[in-house]
C-alpha cells in the first residue's frame, strides 16, 4: 500500500495474482512453524523461480501449462509451439490482421501442419483460449515466425506478411525467451508425472523431442531452417557458428560428418582440434539424427478456398457482408 503503483492507483489485484500463482503451482502451501497463527503460508516452487527468471506473468505460466496438457506433446509441430508462446500474453509484438489478409493467411495455413489448428473454429478457440481478432493475430504472428525460420531474411519475410523488419527482430527475441521458459515448464510437468530425469530437456539429451525443441529455439533466434538447425545438435555449435558453417558450405549435420578437419582452417576461430571433435560427434549423431528427424508429422490444416466469383474484390465483399 506504500508503493508508487498504489499511490498512482495502478496496483495489481494481488489476491487474484496470488490465486493464479497457486493454480499454476508457482506457489504451494507450506507448513507454518507457529501453529497458533491461522494464516496460510506458501513457498515458491521451481516453476515459480523459472517464471521470475524469464519474466513471465502468472497468467502466462498457467496458459502454457494448460496448453501443453491439452494435447499429446510428442505430436506437437513447430507451429504448435509457436502458437502456444505467441498466445501466452507475454509475446510482443502481436501482429494485427486486416480483412484483406484473410485469403492470403488461408493459403499460408494450408501449407502447414498443426495439432492445435485441427478441427472446427470452436475447437481451435478452445485449445488456444482465444477467439476473434485476437486468435487471427496469434495465427498470423506464429506464421511470420515460422516463415522467418525458413527464409532467414528479414526484408523478405516483412514483405510477404506486410510488416516491418524490426517487428520480426523483436518477435524472434521474445519467442526465444518464451520457448526457453516453456521447455522448463514441460520439464516440471514431466517430473510431476514421476519422470525424475526427462532426457528430452537435458543438454546432452538424445530424444527426438529434445532435439526438435532445442533446434526450434536456435531456428527462431537466428533464422535457421530445419536442415541448418541439425548442426546445433553438436555440443559447442550454436546459431552463430551454424551461420559460419553454412557460409562455408556445410549445410547440415551430414555435411559436417563428411567434412575433413583441414577444411576448417579457412574459418576464423575454429582450431583443428575443435573441428575433429565436431566431425566425430557429427559422425555419431548422424546415425540417429538427420534434418529429416525435424520434419513435422502433424495433421494438415485444410481450409477451403473462398471461391470468389471472378471480378469480385474479396475485401469489399467482406465489408458488404
PDB file of C-alpha atoms in Angstrom, residues 23-318:
ATOM      1  CA  UNK A  23      -3.366 -22.543  -9.730  1.00  0.00           C
ATOM      2  CA  UNK A  24      -0.234 -22.632 -11.896  1.00  0.00           C
ATOM      3  CA  UNK A  25       1.730 -24.186  -8.985  1.00  0.00           C
ATOM      4  CA  UNK A  26       4.240 -21.356  -8.812  1.00  0.00           C
ATOM      5  CA  UNK A  27       3.323 -21.332  -5.117  1.00  0.00           C
ATOM      6  CA  UNK A  28       2.410 -24.322  -2.944  1.00  0.00           C
ATOM      7  CA  UNK A  29       1.190 -24.459   0.674  1.00  0.00           C
ATOM      8  CA  UNK A  30       3.911 -24.514   3.319  1.00  0.00           C
ATOM      9  CA  UNK A  31       3.662 -25.704   6.901  1.00  0.00           C
ATOM     10  CA  UNK A  32       3.648 -22.843   9.377  1.00  0.00           C
ATOM     11  CA  UNK A  33       6.101 -23.013  12.281  1.00  0.00           C
ATOM     12  CA  UNK A  34       3.700 -21.148  14.503  1.00  0.00           C
ATOM     13  CA  UNK A  35       0.579 -23.306  14.752  1.00  0.00           C
ATOM     14  CA  UNK A  36      -1.300 -20.665  16.727  1.00  0.00           C
ATOM     15  CA  UNK A  37      -1.487 -18.427  13.671  1.00  0.00           C
ATOM     16  CA  UNK A  38      -4.270 -19.281  11.282  1.00  0.00           C
ATOM     17  CA  UNK A  39      -2.918 -17.618   8.144  1.00  0.00           C
ATOM     18  CA  UNK A  40      -1.826 -19.891   5.280  1.00  0.00           C
ATOM     19  CA  UNK A  41       1.812 -19.696   4.238  1.00  0.00           C
ATOM     20  CA  UNK A  42       3.177 -20.599   0.806  1.00  0.00           C
ATOM     21  CA  UNK A  43       6.575 -21.388  -0.617  1.00  0.00           C
ATOM     22  CA  UNK A  44       7.943 -20.773  -4.090  1.00  0.00           C
ATOM     23  CA  UNK A  45       8.372 -23.789  -6.394  1.00  0.00           C
ATOM     24  CA  UNK A  46      10.969 -24.371  -9.064  1.00  0.00           C
ATOM     25  CA  UNK A  47       8.343 -23.325 -11.596  1.00  0.00           C
ATOM     26  CA  UNK A  48       7.881 -20.048  -9.717  1.00  0.00           C
ATOM     27  CA  UNK A  49      11.614 -19.378  -9.943  1.00  0.00           C
ATOM     28  CA  UNK A  50      11.588 -20.199 -13.660  1.00  0.00           C
ATOM     29  CA  UNK A  51       8.751 -17.708 -14.187  1.00  0.00           C
ATOM     30  CA  UNK A  52      10.704 -14.974 -12.370  1.00  0.00           C
ATOM     31  CA  UNK A  53      13.902 -15.743 -14.257  1.00  0.00           C
ATOM     32  CA  UNK A  54      12.164 -15.452 -17.633  1.00  0.00           C
ATOM     33  CA  UNK A  55       9.903 -12.537 -16.590  1.00  0.00           C
ATOM     34  CA  UNK A  56       6.668 -14.473 -17.090  1.00  0.00           C
ATOM     35  CA  UNK A  57       3.340 -13.276 -15.751  1.00  0.00           C
ATOM     36  CA  UNK A  58       1.454 -15.850 -13.630  1.00  0.00           C
ATOM     37  CA  UNK A  59      -1.298 -15.909 -16.280  1.00  0.00           C
ATOM     38  CA  UNK A  60       1.329 -16.879 -18.879  1.00  0.00           C
ATOM     39  CA  UNK A  61       2.566 -19.819 -16.815  1.00  0.00           C
ATOM     40  CA  UNK A  62      -0.986 -21.087 -16.287  1.00  0.00           C
ATOM     41  CA  UNK A  63      -1.797 -20.631 -20.002  1.00  0.00           C
ATOM     42  CA  UNK A  64       1.318 -22.548 -21.122  1.00  0.00           C
ATOM     43  CA  UNK A  65       0.656 -25.393 -18.685  1.00  0.00           C
ATOM     44  CA  UNK A  66      -2.952 -25.778 -19.809  1.00  0.00           C
ATOM     45  CA  UNK A  67      -1.942 -25.639 -23.488  1.00  0.00           C
ATOM     46  CA  UNK A  68       0.736 -28.315 -23.082  1.00  0.00           C
ATOM     47  CA  UNK A  69      -1.647 -30.578 -21.148  1.00  0.00           C
ATOM     48  CA  UNK A  70      -4.454 -30.176 -23.715  1.00  0.00           C
ATOM     49  CA  UNK A  71      -2.792 -32.406 -26.334  1.00  0.00           C
ATOM     50  CA  UNK A  72      -0.080 -35.062 -26.632  1.00  0.00           C
ATOM     51  CA  UNK A  73       3.134 -33.034 -26.551  1.00  0.00           C
ATOM     52  CA  UNK A  74       5.045 -35.588 -28.648  1.00  0.00           C
ATOM     53  CA  UNK A  75       2.746 -34.799 -31.595  1.00  0.00           C
ATOM     54  CA  UNK A  76       3.327 -31.016 -31.474  1.00  0.00           C
ATOM     55  CA  UNK A  77       4.674 -29.389 -34.623  1.00  0.00           C
ATOM     56  CA  UNK A  78       6.954 -26.344 -34.786  1.00  0.00           C
ATOM     57  CA  UNK A  79       3.888 -24.200 -35.478  1.00  0.00           C
ATOM     58  CA  UNK A  80       2.130 -25.590 -32.383  1.00  0.00           C
ATOM     59  CA  UNK A  81       4.937 -24.483 -30.074  1.00  0.00           C
ATOM     60  CA  UNK A  82       4.913 -21.071 -31.727  1.00  0.00           C
ATOM     61  CA  UNK A  83       1.128 -20.780 -31.295  1.00  0.00           C
ATOM     62  CA  UNK A  84       1.449 -21.521 -27.563  1.00  0.00           C
ATOM     63  CA  UNK A  85       4.205 -18.973 -26.983  1.00  0.00           C
ATOM     64  CA  UNK A  86       2.647 -16.280 -29.192  1.00  0.00           C
ATOM     65  CA  UNK A  87      -0.739 -16.714 -27.496  1.00  0.00           C
ATOM     66  CA  UNK A  88       0.694 -16.689 -23.985  1.00  0.00           C
ATOM     67  CA  UNK A  89       0.092 -12.982 -23.396  1.00  0.00           C
ATOM     68  CA  UNK A  90       3.780 -12.157 -22.883  1.00  0.00           C
ATOM     69  CA  UNK A  91       4.637 -12.162 -26.586  1.00  0.00           C
ATOM     70  CA  UNK A  92       5.422  -8.799 -28.151  1.00  0.00           C
ATOM     71  CA  UNK A  93       4.635  -7.732 -30.844  1.00  0.00           C
ATOM     72  CA  UNK A  94       1.322  -9.356 -31.721  1.00  0.00           C
ATOM     73  CA  UNK A  95       0.727  -8.500 -35.376  1.00  0.00           C
ATOM     74  CA  UNK A  96      -2.773  -7.272 -36.329  1.00  0.00           C
ATOM     75  CA  UNK A  97      -4.789  -8.840 -39.154  1.00  0.00           C
ATOM     76  CA  UNK A  98      -6.733  -6.896 -41.799  1.00  0.00           C
ATOM     77  CA  UNK A  99      -9.724  -8.278 -43.684  1.00  0.00           C
ATOM     78  CA  UNK A 100      -7.817  -8.259 -46.962  1.00  0.00           C
ATOM     79  CA  UNK A 101      -5.203 -10.639 -45.487  1.00  0.00           C
ATOM     80  CA  UNK A 102      -7.617 -13.462 -44.659  1.00  0.00           C
ATOM     81  CA  UNK A 103      -7.410 -15.221 -48.024  1.00  0.00           C
ATOM     82  CA  UNK A 104      -3.604 -14.967 -48.011  1.00  0.00           C
ATOM     83  CA  UNK A 105      -3.400 -16.368 -44.472  1.00  0.00           C
ATOM     84  CA  UNK A 106      -5.680 -19.243 -45.509  1.00  0.00           C
ATOM     85  CA  UNK A 107      -3.273 -20.119 -48.328  1.00  0.00           C
ATOM     86  CA  UNK A 108      -0.291 -19.963 -45.941  1.00  0.00           C
ATOM     87  CA  UNK A 109      -2.045 -22.157 -43.359  1.00  0.00           C
ATOM     88  CA  UNK A 110      -2.783 -24.815 -45.958  1.00  0.00           C
ATOM     89  CA  UNK A 111       0.997 -25.312 -46.268  1.00  0.00           C
ATOM     90  CA  UNK A 112       1.393 -26.029 -42.543  1.00  0.00           C
ATOM     91  CA  UNK A 113       0.783 -28.890 -40.141  1.00  0.00           C
ATOM     92  CA  UNK A 114      -0.649 -28.382 -36.675  1.00  0.00           C
ATOM     93  CA  UNK A 115      -2.347 -30.263 -33.843  1.00  0.00           C
ATOM     94  CA  UNK A 116      -3.732 -27.073 -32.317  1.00  0.00           C
ATOM     95  CA  UNK A 117      -5.413 -25.869 -35.509  1.00  0.00           C
ATOM     96  CA  UNK A 118      -7.213 -29.106 -36.372  1.00  0.00           C
ATOM     97  CA  UNK A 119     -10.981 -29.379 -36.127  1.00  0.00           C
ATOM     98  CA  UNK A 120     -13.598 -26.627 -36.118  1.00  0.00           C
ATOM     99  CA  UNK A 121     -13.157 -22.959 -35.258  1.00  0.00           C
ATOM    100  CA  UNK A 122     -14.685 -23.699 -31.846  1.00  0.00           C
ATOM    101  CA  UNK A 123     -12.111 -26.470 -31.229  1.00  0.00           C
ATOM    102  CA  UNK A 124      -9.241 -24.149 -32.131  1.00  0.00           C
ATOM    103  CA  UNK A 125     -10.555 -21.298 -29.974  1.00  0.00           C
ATOM    104  CA  UNK A 126     -10.949 -23.688 -27.036  1.00  0.00           C
ATOM    105  CA  UNK A 127      -7.404 -25.073 -27.302  1.00  0.00           C
ATOM    106  CA  UNK A 128      -5.764 -21.656 -27.561  1.00  0.00           C
ATOM    107  CA  UNK A 129      -8.291 -19.979 -25.233  1.00  0.00           C
ATOM    108  CA  UNK A 130      -8.575 -17.119 -27.716  1.00  0.00           C
ATOM    109  CA  UNK A 131     -11.103 -16.133 -30.400  1.00  0.00           C
ATOM    110  CA  UNK A 132     -11.982 -13.430 -32.901  1.00  0.00           C
ATOM    111  CA  UNK A 133      -9.362 -10.924 -33.988  1.00  0.00           C
ATOM    112  CA  UNK A 134      -7.007 -11.933 -31.190  1.00  0.00           C
ATOM    113  CA  UNK A 135      -6.935 -15.517 -32.456  1.00  0.00           C
ATOM    114  CA  UNK A 136      -6.275 -14.295 -36.007  1.00  0.00           C
ATOM    115  CA  UNK A 137      -3.390 -12.138 -34.750  1.00  0.00           C
ATOM    116  CA  UNK A 138      -1.891 -15.120 -32.918  1.00  0.00           C
ATOM    117  CA  UNK A 139      -2.083 -17.273 -36.048  1.00  0.00           C
ATOM    118  CA  UNK A 140      -0.549 -14.563 -38.248  1.00  0.00           C
ATOM    119  CA  UNK A 141       2.282 -13.850 -35.792  1.00  0.00           C
ATOM    120  CA  UNK A 142       3.074 -17.569 -35.492  1.00  0.00           C
ATOM    121  CA  UNK A 143       3.129 -17.875 -39.299  1.00  0.00           C
ATOM    122  CA  UNK A 144       5.550 -14.921 -39.527  1.00  0.00           C
ATOM    123  CA  UNK A 145       7.855 -16.599 -37.008  1.00  0.00           C
ATOM    124  CA  UNK A 146       7.671 -19.903 -38.900  1.00  0.00           C
ATOM    125  CA  UNK A 147       8.448 -18.187 -42.213  1.00  0.00           C
ATOM    126  CA  UNK A 148      11.444 -16.467 -40.561  1.00  0.00           C
ATOM    127  CA  UNK A 149      12.871 -19.917 -39.763  1.00  0.00           C
ATOM    128  CA  UNK A 150      12.502 -20.960 -43.389  1.00  0.00           C
ATOM    129  CA  UNK A 151      13.689 -17.815 -45.166  1.00  0.00           C
ATOM    130  CA  UNK A 152      16.080 -16.174 -42.677  1.00  0.00           C
ATOM    131  CA  UNK A 153      15.792 -12.826 -44.456  1.00  0.00           C
ATOM    132  CA  UNK A 154      14.111 -10.013 -42.508  1.00  0.00           C
ATOM    133  CA  UNK A 155      13.257  -7.875 -45.526  1.00  0.00           C
ATOM    134  CA  UNK A 156      11.750 -10.757 -47.467  1.00  0.00           C
ATOM    135  CA  UNK A 157       9.594 -12.034 -44.597  1.00  0.00           C
ATOM    136  CA  UNK A 158       8.438  -8.490 -43.790  1.00  0.00           C
ATOM    137  CA  UNK A 159       7.412  -8.016 -47.427  1.00  0.00           C
ATOM    138  CA  UNK A 160       5.490 -11.307 -47.532  1.00  0.00           C
ATOM    139  CA  UNK A 161       3.436 -10.533 -44.415  1.00  0.00           C
ATOM    140  CA  UNK A 162       3.222  -6.753 -44.754  1.00  0.00           C
ATOM    141  CA  UNK A 163       5.046  -5.937 -41.519  1.00  0.00           C
ATOM    142  CA  UNK A 164       8.342  -4.277 -40.524  1.00  0.00           C
ATOM    143  CA  UNK A 165      11.758  -5.983 -40.181  1.00  0.00           C
ATOM    144  CA  UNK A 166      12.237  -4.551 -36.682  1.00  0.00           C
ATOM    145  CA  UNK A 167       8.980  -6.279 -35.617  1.00  0.00           C
ATOM    146  CA  UNK A 168      10.415  -9.635 -36.702  1.00  0.00           C
ATOM    147  CA  UNK A 169      13.648  -8.956 -34.785  1.00  0.00           C
ATOM    148  CA  UNK A 170      11.717  -8.131 -31.629  1.00  0.00           C
ATOM    149  CA  UNK A 171       9.425 -11.130 -32.152  1.00  0.00           C
ATOM    150  CA  UNK A 172      12.339 -13.577 -32.550  1.00  0.00           C
ATOM    151  CA  UNK A 173      13.995 -12.273 -29.367  1.00  0.00           C
ATOM    152  CA  UNK A 174      10.798 -12.629 -27.339  1.00  0.00           C
ATOM    153  CA  UNK A 175       9.937 -16.057 -28.724  1.00  0.00           C
ATOM    154  CA  UNK A 176      13.425 -17.414 -27.985  1.00  0.00           C
ATOM    155  CA  UNK A 177      12.933 -16.355 -24.346  1.00  0.00           C
ATOM    156  CA  UNK A 178       9.400 -17.772 -24.139  1.00  0.00           C
ATOM    157  CA  UNK A 179      10.377 -21.071 -25.778  1.00  0.00           C
ATOM    158  CA  UNK A 180      13.190 -21.475 -23.257  1.00  0.00           C
ATOM    159  CA  UNK A 181      10.696 -20.857 -20.451  1.00  0.00           C
ATOM    160  CA  UNK A 182       8.199 -23.296 -21.997  1.00  0.00           C
ATOM    161  CA  UNK A 183      10.866 -26.025 -22.008  1.00  0.00           C
ATOM    162  CA  UNK A 184      11.298 -25.543 -18.242  1.00  0.00           C
ATOM    163  CA  UNK A 185       7.530 -25.798 -17.768  1.00  0.00           C
ATOM    164  CA  UNK A 186       7.486 -29.038 -19.794  1.00  0.00           C
ATOM    165  CA  UNK A 187      10.301 -30.412 -17.646  1.00  0.00           C
ATOM    166  CA  UNK A 188       8.372 -29.532 -14.476  1.00  0.00           C
ATOM    167  CA  UNK A 189       5.298 -31.340 -15.786  1.00  0.00           C
ATOM    168  CA  UNK A 190       7.360 -34.427 -16.636  1.00  0.00           C
ATOM    169  CA  UNK A 191       8.820 -34.528 -13.131  1.00  0.00           C
ATOM    170  CA  UNK A 192       5.327 -34.202 -11.688  1.00  0.00           C
ATOM    171  CA  UNK A 193       4.432 -37.396 -13.591  1.00  0.00           C
ATOM    172  CA  UNK A 194       7.276 -39.188 -11.821  1.00  0.00           C
ATOM    173  CA  UNK A 195       9.864 -38.873 -14.586  1.00  0.00           C
ATOM    174  CA  UNK A 196      12.753 -37.569 -12.462  1.00  0.00           C
ATOM    175  CA  UNK A 197      15.180 -37.292 -15.363  1.00  0.00           C
ATOM    176  CA  UNK A 198      13.348 -36.118 -18.519  1.00  0.00           C
ATOM    177  CA  UNK A 199      16.051 -36.734 -21.108  1.00  0.00           C
ATOM    178  CA  UNK A 200      14.344 -34.630 -23.764  1.00  0.00           C
ATOM    179  CA  UNK A 201      15.342 -31.461 -21.891  1.00  0.00           C
ATOM    180  CA  UNK A 202      18.897 -32.344 -20.781  1.00  0.00           C
ATOM    181  CA  UNK A 203      21.747 -30.544 -22.552  1.00  0.00           C
ATOM    182  CA  UNK A 204      23.036 -33.943 -23.651  1.00  0.00           C
ATOM    183  CA  UNK A 205      19.644 -35.421 -24.308  1.00  0.00           C
ATOM    184  CA  UNK A 206      19.202 -37.604 -27.366  1.00  0.00           C
ATOM    185  CA  UNK A 207      15.437 -37.992 -27.669  1.00  0.00           C
ATOM    186  CA  UNK A 208      13.721 -36.730 -30.810  1.00  0.00           C
ATOM    187  CA  UNK A 209      11.549 -34.342 -28.784  1.00  0.00           C
ATOM    188  CA  UNK A 210      14.557 -32.745 -27.121  1.00  0.00           C
ATOM    189  CA  UNK A 211      16.386 -32.428 -30.436  1.00  0.00           C
ATOM    190  CA  UNK A 212      13.415 -30.851 -32.173  1.00  0.00           C
ATOM    191  CA  UNK A 213      12.642 -28.423 -29.362  1.00  0.00           C
ATOM    192  CA  UNK A 214      16.245 -27.334 -28.918  1.00  0.00           C
ATOM    193  CA  UNK A 215      16.535 -26.860 -32.668  1.00  0.00           C
ATOM    194  CA  UNK A 216      13.420 -24.645 -32.736  1.00  0.00           C
ATOM    195  CA  UNK A 217      14.937 -22.224 -30.217  1.00  0.00           C
ATOM    196  CA  UNK A 218      18.016 -21.842 -32.436  1.00  0.00           C
ATOM    197  CA  UNK A 219      15.850 -21.579 -35.563  1.00  0.00           C
ATOM    198  CA  UNK A 220      13.837 -18.700 -34.057  1.00  0.00           C
ATOM    199  CA  UNK A 221      16.850 -16.903 -32.606  1.00  0.00           C
ATOM    200  CA  UNK A 222      18.943 -16.984 -35.792  1.00  0.00           C
ATOM    201  CA  UNK A 223      16.532 -17.534 -38.690  1.00  0.00           C
ATOM    202  CA  UNK A 224      17.658 -21.096 -39.464  1.00  0.00           C
ATOM    203  CA  UNK A 225      15.703 -23.801 -41.263  1.00  0.00           C
ATOM    204  CA  UNK A 226      15.404 -27.404 -40.050  1.00  0.00           C
ATOM    205  CA  UNK A 227      18.320 -28.578 -42.168  1.00  0.00           C
ATOM    206  CA  UNK A 228      20.730 -25.994 -40.781  1.00  0.00           C
ATOM    207  CA  UNK A 229      19.391 -26.429 -37.240  1.00  0.00           C
ATOM    208  CA  UNK A 230      20.607 -30.055 -37.232  1.00  0.00           C
ATOM    209  CA  UNK A 231      24.126 -28.618 -36.794  1.00  0.00           C
ATOM    210  CA  UNK A 232      23.129 -27.193 -33.403  1.00  0.00           C
ATOM    211  CA  UNK A 233      22.820 -30.753 -32.059  1.00  0.00           C
ATOM    212  CA  UNK A 234      26.623 -30.817 -31.912  1.00  0.00           C
ATOM    213  CA  UNK A 235      27.906 -29.641 -28.485  1.00  0.00           C
ATOM    214  CA  UNK A 236      29.615 -26.270 -28.903  1.00  0.00           C
ATOM    215  CA  UNK A 237      27.786 -25.263 -32.098  1.00  0.00           C
ATOM    216  CA  UNK A 238      25.162 -22.548 -31.664  1.00  0.00           C
ATOM    217  CA  UNK A 239      23.306 -20.313 -34.072  1.00  0.00           C
ATOM    218  CA  UNK A 240      26.215 -18.000 -34.911  1.00  0.00           C
ATOM    219  CA  UNK A 241      28.659 -20.832 -35.648  1.00  0.00           C
ATOM    220  CA  UNK A 242      25.968 -22.569 -37.700  1.00  0.00           C
ATOM    221  CA  UNK A 243      25.711 -19.484 -39.916  1.00  0.00           C
ATOM    222  CA  UNK A 244      29.505 -19.504 -40.355  1.00  0.00           C
ATOM    223  CA  UNK A 245      29.452 -23.168 -41.362  1.00  0.00           C
ATOM    224  CA  UNK A 246      26.601 -22.580 -43.831  1.00  0.00           C
ATOM    225  CA  UNK A 247      28.580 -19.775 -45.496  1.00  0.00           C
ATOM    226  CA  UNK A 248      31.452 -22.217 -45.753  1.00  0.00           C
ATOM    227  CA  UNK A 249      29.265 -24.823 -47.499  1.00  0.00           C
ATOM    228  CA  UNK A 250      28.434 -27.130 -44.557  1.00  0.00           C
ATOM    229  CA  UNK A 251      24.635 -27.023 -44.505  1.00  0.00           C
ATOM    230  CA  UNK A 252      23.641 -29.826 -42.112  1.00  0.00           C
ATOM    231  CA  UNK A 253      24.934 -32.475 -39.709  1.00  0.00           C
ATOM    232  CA  UNK A 254      25.549 -34.963 -42.528  1.00  0.00           C
ATOM    233  CA  UNK A 255      27.765 -32.469 -44.384  1.00  0.00           C
ATOM    234  CA  UNK A 256      29.730 -31.967 -41.175  1.00  0.00           C
ATOM    235  CA  UNK A 257      30.158 -35.719 -40.688  1.00  0.00           C
ATOM    236  CA  UNK A 258      31.685 -35.991 -44.187  1.00  0.00           C
ATOM    237  CA  UNK A 259      33.979 -32.946 -43.837  1.00  0.00           C
ATOM    238  CA  UNK A 260      37.767 -33.084 -43.436  1.00  0.00           C
ATOM    239  CA  UNK A 261      39.402 -31.294 -40.442  1.00  0.00           C
ATOM    240  CA  UNK A 262      41.805 -29.440 -42.752  1.00  0.00           C
ATOM    241  CA  UNK A 263      38.855 -27.724 -44.453  1.00  0.00           C
ATOM    242  CA  UNK A 264      38.132 -25.687 -41.312  1.00  0.00           C
ATOM    243  CA  UNK A 265      41.450 -23.844 -41.409  1.00  0.00           C
ATOM    244  CA  UNK A 266      39.811 -21.165 -43.565  1.00  0.00           C
ATOM    245  CA  UNK A 267      37.170 -20.440 -40.890  1.00  0.00           C
ATOM    246  CA  UNK A 268      38.415 -17.935 -38.341  1.00  0.00           C
ATOM    247  CA  UNK A 269      38.264 -19.029 -34.700  1.00  0.00           C
ATOM    248  CA  UNK A 270      37.950 -22.798 -35.319  1.00  0.00           C
ATOM    249  CA  UNK A 271      41.016 -24.885 -34.431  1.00  0.00           C
ATOM    250  CA  UNK A 272      41.827 -28.257 -35.971  1.00  0.00           C
ATOM    251  CA  UNK A 273      41.275 -29.976 -32.606  1.00  0.00           C
ATOM    252  CA  UNK A 274      37.845 -28.406 -32.323  1.00  0.00           C
ATOM    253  CA  UNK A 275      36.978 -29.385 -35.893  1.00  0.00           C
ATOM    254  CA  UNK A 276      37.955 -33.023 -35.243  1.00  0.00           C
ATOM    255  CA  UNK A 277      35.686 -33.145 -32.166  1.00  0.00           C
ATOM    256  CA  UNK A 278      32.781 -31.707 -34.164  1.00  0.00           C
ATOM    257  CA  UNK A 279      33.249 -34.186 -37.003  1.00  0.00           C
ATOM    258  CA  UNK A 280      33.452 -37.148 -34.607  1.00  0.00           C
ATOM    259  CA  UNK A 281      30.271 -36.023 -32.826  1.00  0.00           C
ATOM    260  CA  UNK A 282      28.543 -35.468 -36.166  1.00  0.00           C
ATOM    261  CA  UNK A 283      29.505 -38.969 -37.365  1.00  0.00           C
ATOM    262  CA  UNK A 284      27.981 -40.431 -34.194  1.00  0.00           C
ATOM    263  CA  UNK A 285      24.822 -38.304 -34.105  1.00  0.00           C
ATOM    264  CA  UNK A 286      24.152 -38.513 -37.860  1.00  0.00           C
ATOM    265  CA  UNK A 287      23.370 -42.218 -37.400  1.00  0.00           C
ATOM    266  CA  UNK A 288      20.474 -41.253 -35.161  1.00  0.00           C
ATOM    267  CA  UNK A 289      19.559 -37.704 -36.201  1.00  0.00           C
ATOM    268  CA  UNK A 290      19.319 -36.032 -39.583  1.00  0.00           C
ATOM    269  CA  UNK A 291      17.439 -32.969 -40.777  1.00  0.00           C
ATOM    270  CA  UNK A 292      14.557 -35.290 -41.681  1.00  0.00           C
ATOM    271  CA  UNK A 293      14.073 -36.005 -37.935  1.00  0.00           C
ATOM    272  CA  UNK A 294      12.729 -32.475 -37.585  1.00  0.00           C
ATOM    273  CA  UNK A 295      10.040 -32.972 -40.196  1.00  0.00           C
ATOM    274  CA  UNK A 296       6.571 -32.067 -38.908  1.00  0.00           C
ATOM    275  CA  UNK A 297       4.212 -35.042 -38.977  1.00  0.00           C
ATOM    276  CA  UNK A 298       1.124 -33.375 -37.522  1.00  0.00           C
ATOM    277  CA  UNK A 299      -2.250 -33.189 -39.287  1.00  0.00           C
ATOM    278  CA  UNK A 300      -2.665 -30.957 -42.331  1.00  0.00           C
ATOM    279  CA  UNK A 301      -4.613 -27.717 -41.943  1.00  0.00           C
ATOM    280  CA  UNK A 302      -7.347 -27.930 -44.552  1.00  0.00           C
ATOM    281  CA  UNK A 303      -9.077 -24.617 -45.245  1.00  0.00           C
ATOM    282  CA  UNK A 304     -11.429 -24.451 -48.192  1.00  0.00           C
ATOM    283  CA  UNK A 305     -10.692 -21.589 -50.602  1.00  0.00           C
ATOM    284  CA  UNK A 306     -13.407 -18.902 -50.583  1.00  0.00           C
ATOM    285  CA  UNK A 307     -14.136 -19.416 -54.282  1.00  0.00           C
ATOM    286  CA  UNK A 308     -14.983 -15.789 -55.031  1.00  0.00           C
ATOM    287  CA  UNK A 309     -16.522 -15.212 -58.476  1.00  0.00           C
ATOM    288  CA  UNK A 310     -14.214 -13.549 -60.999  1.00  0.00           C
ATOM    289  CA  UNK A 311     -14.175  -9.771 -60.739  1.00  0.00           C
ATOM    290  CA  UNK A 312     -15.197  -9.712 -57.066  1.00  0.00           C
ATOM    291  CA  UNK A 313     -12.963  -7.800 -54.674  1.00  0.00           C
ATOM    292  CA  UNK A 314     -12.757 -10.066 -51.546  1.00  0.00           C
ATOM    293  CA  UNK A 315     -12.102  -7.134 -49.204  1.00  0.00           C
ATOM    294  CA  UNK A 316     -15.077  -5.096 -50.415  1.00  0.00           C
ATOM    295  CA  UNK A 317     -17.297  -8.188 -50.383  1.00  0.00           C
ATOM    296  CA  UNK A 318     -16.345  -8.985 -46.778  1.00  0.00           C
TER     297      UNK A 318
END
